[in-house]
Short mmCIF file of C-alpha atoms in Angstrom, two decimals:
data_model
loop_
_atom_site.label_atom_id
_atom_site.label_comp_id
_atom_site.label_asym_id
_atom_site.label_seq_id
_atom_site.Cartn_x
_atom_site.Cartn_y
_atom_site.Cartn_z
CA MET L 8 0.00 0.00 -0.01
CA THR L 9 1.28 3.47 -0.89
CA ALA L 10 1.98 5.65 2.12
CA VAL L 11 -0.19 8.72 2.38
CA VAL L 12 1.44 11.43 4.45
CA SER L 13 -0.30 14.64 5.58
CA VAL L 14 1.99 17.62 6.17
CA ILE L 15 0.04 19.59 8.70
CA ASN L 16 0.31 22.42 11.22
CA TYR L 17 -2.58 24.66 12.32
CA LYS L 18 -0.04 27.55 12.58
CA GLY L 19 0.81 29.28 9.38
CA GLY L 20 4.21 30.54 8.29
CA VAL L 21 6.08 27.43 9.43
CA GLY L 22 7.42 26.46 5.91
CA LYS L 23 4.85 23.72 5.48
CA THR L 24 4.47 24.15 1.74
CA THR L 25 8.17 24.74 1.19
CA LEU L 26 8.85 21.52 2.98
CA SER L 27 6.23 19.56 0.96
CA ALA L 28 7.46 20.78 -2.40
CA ASN L 29 11.14 20.23 -1.69
CA VAL L 30 10.83 16.80 0.01
CA ALA L 31 8.67 15.61 -2.98
CA ALA L 32 11.27 16.98 -5.41
CA GLU L 33 14.17 15.49 -3.58
CA LEU L 34 12.53 12.01 -3.50
CA ALA L 35 11.60 12.25 -7.17
CA SER L 36 15.23 13.20 -7.91
CA GLN L 37 16.23 9.86 -6.31
CA GLY L 38 14.08 7.98 -8.82
CA ARG L 39 10.75 7.79 -7.04
CA LYS L 40 7.28 8.57 -8.25
CA ILE L 41 5.69 11.12 -5.98
CA LEU L 42 2.25 12.64 -5.89
CA LEU L 43 1.51 15.99 -4.18
CA ILE L 44 -2.12 16.92 -3.27
CA ASP L 45 -2.77 20.61 -2.53
CA PHE L 46 -5.60 20.79 -0.01
CA ASP L 47 -4.89 24.42 0.87
CA PRO L 48 -7.16 27.07 -0.75
CA GLN L 49 -4.26 29.51 -0.60
CA LEU L 50 -2.74 27.48 -3.55
CA SER L 51 0.81 28.00 -2.28
CA LEU L 52 1.86 24.49 -3.28
CA THR L 53 0.20 24.72 -6.68
CA PHE L 54 1.96 28.05 -7.29
CA SER L 55 5.26 26.41 -6.40
CA PHE L 56 5.08 24.67 -9.78
CA TYR L 57 2.68 26.79 -11.91
CA SER L 58 2.18 30.53 -12.30
CA PRO L 59 -1.17 32.11 -11.52
CA GLN L 60 -1.71 32.59 -15.23
CA GLU L 61 -0.94 28.93 -15.95
CA TRP L 62 -3.36 27.87 -13.25
CA ASN L 63 -6.03 30.10 -14.70
CA THR L 64 -5.67 28.84 -18.25
CA GLU L 65 -4.66 25.23 -17.74
CA LEU L 66 -5.64 24.03 -14.34
CA ARG L 67 -8.73 25.94 -13.13
CA GLU L 68 -11.11 23.15 -14.14
CA LYS L 69 -8.78 20.35 -12.97
CA THR L 70 -8.51 20.94 -9.22
CA LEU L 71 -9.71 19.40 -5.99
CA LYS L 72 -12.75 21.71 -6.25
CA THR L 73 -13.77 19.85 -9.35
CA TRP L 74 -13.63 16.61 -7.40
CA PHE L 75 -15.64 17.97 -4.44
CA ASP L 76 -18.19 19.71 -6.68
CA ALA L 77 -18.99 16.36 -8.37
CA PHE L 78 -20.33 15.11 -5.08
CA ASP L 79 -22.70 17.98 -4.88
CA ARG L 80 -24.08 17.37 -8.33
CA THR L 81 -24.24 13.60 -8.47
CA GLY L 82 -23.38 12.19 -5.01
CA VAL L 83 -20.36 10.56 -6.62
CA GLY L 84 -16.92 12.07 -6.85
CA ALA L 85 -15.11 12.77 -10.12
CA ASP L 86 -12.28 10.46 -11.10
CA LEU L 87 -9.50 11.88 -8.92
CA SER L 88 -6.80 10.47 -11.19
CA LYS L 89 -8.01 12.65 -14.06
CA LEU L 90 -7.11 15.71 -12.03
CA ILE L 91 -3.43 14.89 -11.85
CA SER L 92 -1.08 17.34 -13.51
CA THR L 93 2.60 16.79 -14.24
CA PRO L 94 4.50 20.13 -13.74
CA PRO L 95 6.65 20.46 -16.85
CA LYS L 96 9.47 22.61 -15.45
CA ALA L 97 10.13 20.34 -12.50
CA ASN L 98 9.77 17.15 -14.44
CA LYS L 99 12.13 18.33 -17.20
CA LEU L 100 14.78 18.45 -14.56
CA LEU L 101 13.88 14.93 -13.41
CA ALA L 102 13.94 13.42 -16.94
CA ASP L 103 17.40 11.84 -16.50
CA LYS L 104 16.85 10.74 -12.87
CA GLY L 105 14.14 8.19 -13.38
CA GLY L 106 11.69 9.87 -11.08
CA GLN L 107 8.39 11.79 -11.48
CA LEU L 108 6.57 14.44 -9.55
CA ASP L 109 2.82 14.87 -10.06
CA LEU L 110 0.34 17.33 -8.54
CA ILE L 111 -3.42 17.55 -7.92
CA PRO L 112 -3.83 21.35 -7.64
CA SER L 113 -6.03 23.36 -5.33
CA HIS L 114 -8.62 26.10 -5.94
CA PHE L 115 -9.37 29.37 -4.18
CA ASP L 116 -13.07 28.39 -3.84
CA LEU L 117 -12.16 25.27 -1.89
CA ILE L 118 -12.69 27.40 1.18
CA GLN L 119 -16.42 27.30 0.43
CA THR L 120 -16.43 23.50 0.42
CA ASP L 121 -16.21 23.36 4.17
CA VAL L 122 -19.61 25.06 4.52
CA ARG L 123 -21.29 22.70 2.03
CA LEU L 124 -19.78 19.60 3.61
CA ALA L 125 -20.84 20.77 7.12
CA ALA L 126 -24.50 21.02 5.92
CA LEU L 127 -24.28 17.54 4.43
CA LEU L 128 -23.17 16.10 7.76
CA LEU L 129 -26.52 17.03 9.29
CA LYS L 130 -28.59 15.20 6.67
CA GLY L 131 -30.06 11.94 7.87
CA ASN L 132 -32.60 10.56 10.37
CA GLY L 133 -31.37 8.67 13.38
CA VAL L 134 -28.02 7.82 14.79
CA LYS L 135 -27.20 5.18 12.28
CA GLN L 136 -27.92 7.41 9.20
CA LEU L 137 -26.00 10.30 10.62
CA ALA L 138 -23.07 8.00 11.47
CA GLN L 139 -23.15 6.64 7.83
CA ARG L 140 -23.13 10.14 6.51
CA TYR L 141 -20.21 11.12 8.66
CA VAL L 142 -18.18 8.11 7.52
CA GLU L 143 -19.03 8.53 3.88
CA ILE L 144 -17.92 12.14 3.90
CA HIS L 145 -14.74 11.57 5.87
CA ARG L 146 -13.76 8.63 3.69
CA ARG L 147 -14.10 10.33 0.31
CA LEU L 148 -10.39 10.76 -0.20
CA THR L 149 -9.66 7.36 1.27
CA VAL L 150 -11.87 5.71 -1.29
CA ALA L 151 -10.57 7.78 -4.13
CA LEU L 152 -6.96 6.90 -3.47
CA GLN L 153 -7.76 3.23 -3.60
CA GLN L 154 -7.94 3.44 -7.44
CA ASP L 155 -5.27 1.39 -9.15
CA SER L 156 -3.86 4.56 -10.79
CA PHE L 157 -2.52 5.69 -7.35
CA ALA L 158 -0.86 2.36 -6.46
CA ASP L 159 2.12 3.19 -8.74
CA TYR L 160 3.21 6.06 -6.51
CA ASP L 161 5.99 5.56 -4.04
CA LEU L 162 4.54 8.28 -1.79
CA ILE L 163 1.62 10.64 -1.66
CA LEU L 164 2.09 13.88 0.23
CA ILE L 165 -0.92 16.03 1.25
CA ASP L 166 -0.29 19.75 1.90
CA CYS L 167 -3.07 20.54 4.45
CA PRO L 168 -4.40 23.98 5.20
CA PRO L 169 -3.54 25.53 8.60
CA ASN L 170 -6.97 24.88 10.06
CA TYR L 171 -9.31 22.06 11.29
CA SER L 172 -11.87 22.37 8.49
CA LEU L 173 -13.74 19.35 7.06
CA PRO L 174 -11.46 19.18 4.03
CA THR L 175 -8.49 19.02 6.45
CA ARG L 176 -10.12 16.23 8.39
CA ILE L 177 -10.93 14.31 5.14
CA ALA L 178 -7.20 14.53 4.24
CA MET L 179 -6.16 13.51 7.74
CA ALA L 180 -8.61 10.55 7.75
CA ALA L 181 -7.06 9.32 4.35
CA SER L 182 -3.50 9.47 5.70
CA THR L 183 -1.45 6.54 6.89
CA HIS L 184 1.00 8.93 8.53
CA TYR L 185 1.52 12.62 9.21
CA VAL L 186 4.41 14.99 9.86
CA VAL L 187 4.38 18.38 11.50
CA PRO L 188 6.65 21.19 10.32
CA ALA L 189 7.27 23.68 13.03
CA ARG L 190 9.45 26.57 14.00
CA ALA L 191 11.84 26.03 16.86
CA ASP L 192 10.22 28.34 19.38
CA TYR L 193 8.19 28.24 22.55
CA LEU L 194 4.83 28.90 20.76
CA SER L 195 5.28 25.76 18.76
CA THR L 196 4.95 23.66 21.87
CA ILE L 197 1.36 24.94 22.47
CA GLY L 198 0.40 24.41 18.83
CA LEU L 199 1.82 20.90 18.76
CA ARG L 200 -0.20 19.94 21.82
CA PHE L 201 -3.39 21.28 20.18
CA LEU L 202 -2.67 19.45 16.95
CA ALA L 203 -1.93 16.09 18.73
CA ASN L 204 -5.20 16.44 20.69
CA SER L 205 -7.14 17.27 17.52
CA TYR L 206 -5.80 14.35 15.61
CA GLY L 207 -6.55 12.07 18.54
CA LYS L 208 -10.12 13.27 18.69
CA LEU L 209 -10.55 12.81 15.00
CA ILE L 210 -9.36 9.23 15.15
CA GLU L 211 -11.60 8.49 18.13
CA ASN L 212 -14.70 10.20 16.58
CA HIS L 213 -14.21 8.54 13.19
CA ASN L 214 -13.85 5.12 14.64
CA LEU L 215 -16.89 5.59 16.87
CA HIS L 216 -18.95 6.63 13.84
CA VAL L 217 -17.70 3.58 11.95
CA GLN L 218 -19.00 1.38 14.81
CA ALA L 219 -22.32 3.28 14.86
CA SER L 220 -22.72 2.96 11.02
CA SER L 221 -22.71 -0.86 11.26
CA ASN L 222 -20.69 -0.99 8.09
CA ASP L 223 -18.35 -4.02 8.43
CA ALA L 224 -16.58 -3.05 5.17
CA VAL L 225 -15.15 0.08 6.69
CA GLY L 226 -12.20 -0.28 8.98
CA ALA L 227 -10.86 2.00 11.74
CA ILE L 228 -8.27 4.62 10.99
CA ASN L 229 -4.95 5.03 12.86
CA PRO L 230 -2.66 7.54 11.14
CA ARG L 231 0.83 7.32 12.67
CA ALA L 232 2.74 10.37 13.74
CA LEU L 233 6.17 10.37 12.16
CA GLY L 234 7.40 13.39 14.04
CA VAL L 235 8.07 17.10 14.10
CA ILE L 236 10.35 18.54 11.33
CA PHE L 237 11.89 21.80 12.42
CA THR L 238 12.03 24.45 9.70
CA MET L 239 13.63 27.87 9.38
CA VAL L 240 16.44 26.94 11.83
CA GLN L 241 19.45 29.26 11.93
CA TYR L 242 23.07 28.58 12.59
CA THR L 243 26.01 30.60 13.72
CA ARG L 244 29.40 28.96 13.32
CA GLU L 245 27.67 25.60 12.52
CA ARG L 246 25.73 25.72 15.72
CA LEU L 247 22.07 26.29 16.16
CA PHE L 248 20.99 29.59 17.67
CA ALA L 249 20.81 29.05 21.47
CA ALA L 250 17.11 29.99 21.71
CA GLN L 251 16.22 27.51 18.93
CA GLN L 252 18.29 24.74 20.47
CA ALA L 253 16.59 25.28 23.84
CA ALA L 254 13.10 25.10 22.21
CA ILE L 255 14.10 21.92 20.29
CA THR L 256 15.33 20.32 23.48
CA THR L 257 12.11 21.11 25.30
CA ILE L 258 9.91 19.84 22.45
CA ARG L 259 11.92 16.58 22.20
CA GLN L 260 10.84 15.79 25.73
CA GLU L 261 7.17 15.66 24.66
CA PHE L 262 7.14 14.87 20.97
CA GLU L 263 8.89 12.72 18.39
CA VAL L 264 11.32 14.87 16.47
CA PHE L 265 13.20 14.37 13.20
CA ASP L 266 16.95 14.49 13.54
CA SER L 267 17.26 16.41 10.25
CA MET L 268 16.09 20.03 9.95
CA MET L 269 15.50 22.60 7.28
CA ARG L 270 17.54 25.81 7.64
CA TYR L 271 16.29 29.30 7.09
CA ASN L 272 17.06 30.78 3.64
CA ASN L 273 14.33 33.26 2.61
CA ALA L 274 16.08 34.47 -0.49
CA LEU L 275 16.57 31.00 -1.91
CA TYR L 276 13.21 29.50 -1.00
CA GLY L 277 11.33 32.72 -1.81
CA ASP L 278 12.51 32.93 -5.35
CA ALA L 279 11.83 29.31 -6.06
CA GLY L 280 8.06 29.82 -6.24
CA GLU L 281 8.32 32.37 -8.99
CA LEU L 282 10.52 30.03 -11.01
CA GLY L 283 8.18 27.08 -10.72
CA ILE L 284 11.12 24.89 -9.60
CA PRO L 285 11.65 23.67 -6.02
CA VAL L 286 15.04 24.50 -4.44
CA ALA L 287 15.81 20.75 -4.30
CA LEU L 288 15.96 20.65 -8.16
CA MET L 289 18.05 23.77 -8.69
CA ALA L 290 21.53 23.23 -10.09
CA ARG L 291 23.32 25.77 -7.90
CA ILE L 292 22.33 25.78 -4.26
CA HIS L 293 24.41 25.88 -1.17
CA PRO L 294 25.65 22.37 -0.25
CA ASP L 295 24.22 22.78 3.30
CA VAL L 296 20.75 23.39 1.91
CA SER L 297 21.00 20.43 -0.48
CA ALA L 298 22.18 18.20 2.34
CA ASP L 299 19.31 19.34 4.59
CA LEU L 300 16.68 18.43 2.02
CA ALA L 301 18.24 15.04 1.21
CA GLN L 302 18.53 14.18 4.94
CA ILE L 303 14.90 15.15 5.59
CA ALA L 304 13.64 13.13 2.63
CA ASN L 305 15.70 10.07 3.55
CA GLU L 306 14.63 10.21 7.19
CA LEU L 307 10.98 10.50 6.14
CA MET L 308 11.17 7.36 4.07
CA LYS L 309 13.01 5.49 6.80
CA ARG L 310 10.52 6.50 9.46
CA ILE L 311 7.70 5.36 7.18
CA LYS L 312 9.40 2.05 6.65
CA ASP L 313 10.20 1.59 10.32
CA SER L 314 6.56 2.29 11.19
CA GLY L 315 5.49 -0.62 9.06
CA GLY L 316 4.43 1.53 6.13
CA SER L 317 5.42 1.24 2.46
#
């Protein structure tokens, strides 16, 4: 089974999308086939590979919104695999490496989907029908990713929005694992606790609704936490800033933490979005940055394997 990993943090500005794009690109450069799914209506991940103009002319009708809207019209989702795009600039650089990077883009109007889904949750008479509706909605992505066309991917990464909306919960429910990008500061500790509690409640609620729905064909979910990945870390003389090191030490006492980290480089990562090429695929980048991304990607795959995943 292909591992499905949500990249999630309810706090914005933590480098979530930058991490998603570059880990995917690094793994593809190692010869793997990777799928990115942009669940964030801000479209930051989509715009990491396509310009706004390209999105408007080429992708506007081939986004997650198209998939969700099909449920509203027919009660059956569109074929999710038909919404896959293959970013040309990034994949041109992958041509001689044997890998591939695909994307299911997002849409600005995806933010309205939460309201429509919330209304659907309330449709039904009695506990059993409401439970069945809950499970059906929360399992939409799970079911869609069971198509044979997704089995060829070595990894599916979902870039989740920084909130606890229904689309976010649908992505979380479809995940086999999740990682949490975070800044190395005190406030992250509070946010990480909230996220861990939210994920725990989602798993508990989902599995209770599965039981109440009396659907033996639907199993319980148990996404595994792979750990916190620290982003935007800064060094002086090859040592982490003291305040960041102190925060990391504190967080390690409570949460699983990746050994590898992504260093701060706003100029480099900021320009990458305009070029449509992740930093991991650029020919000339600082060796420390390149090493960071390779180490994070490799550690991610090792943690998935060690957890019993693909």
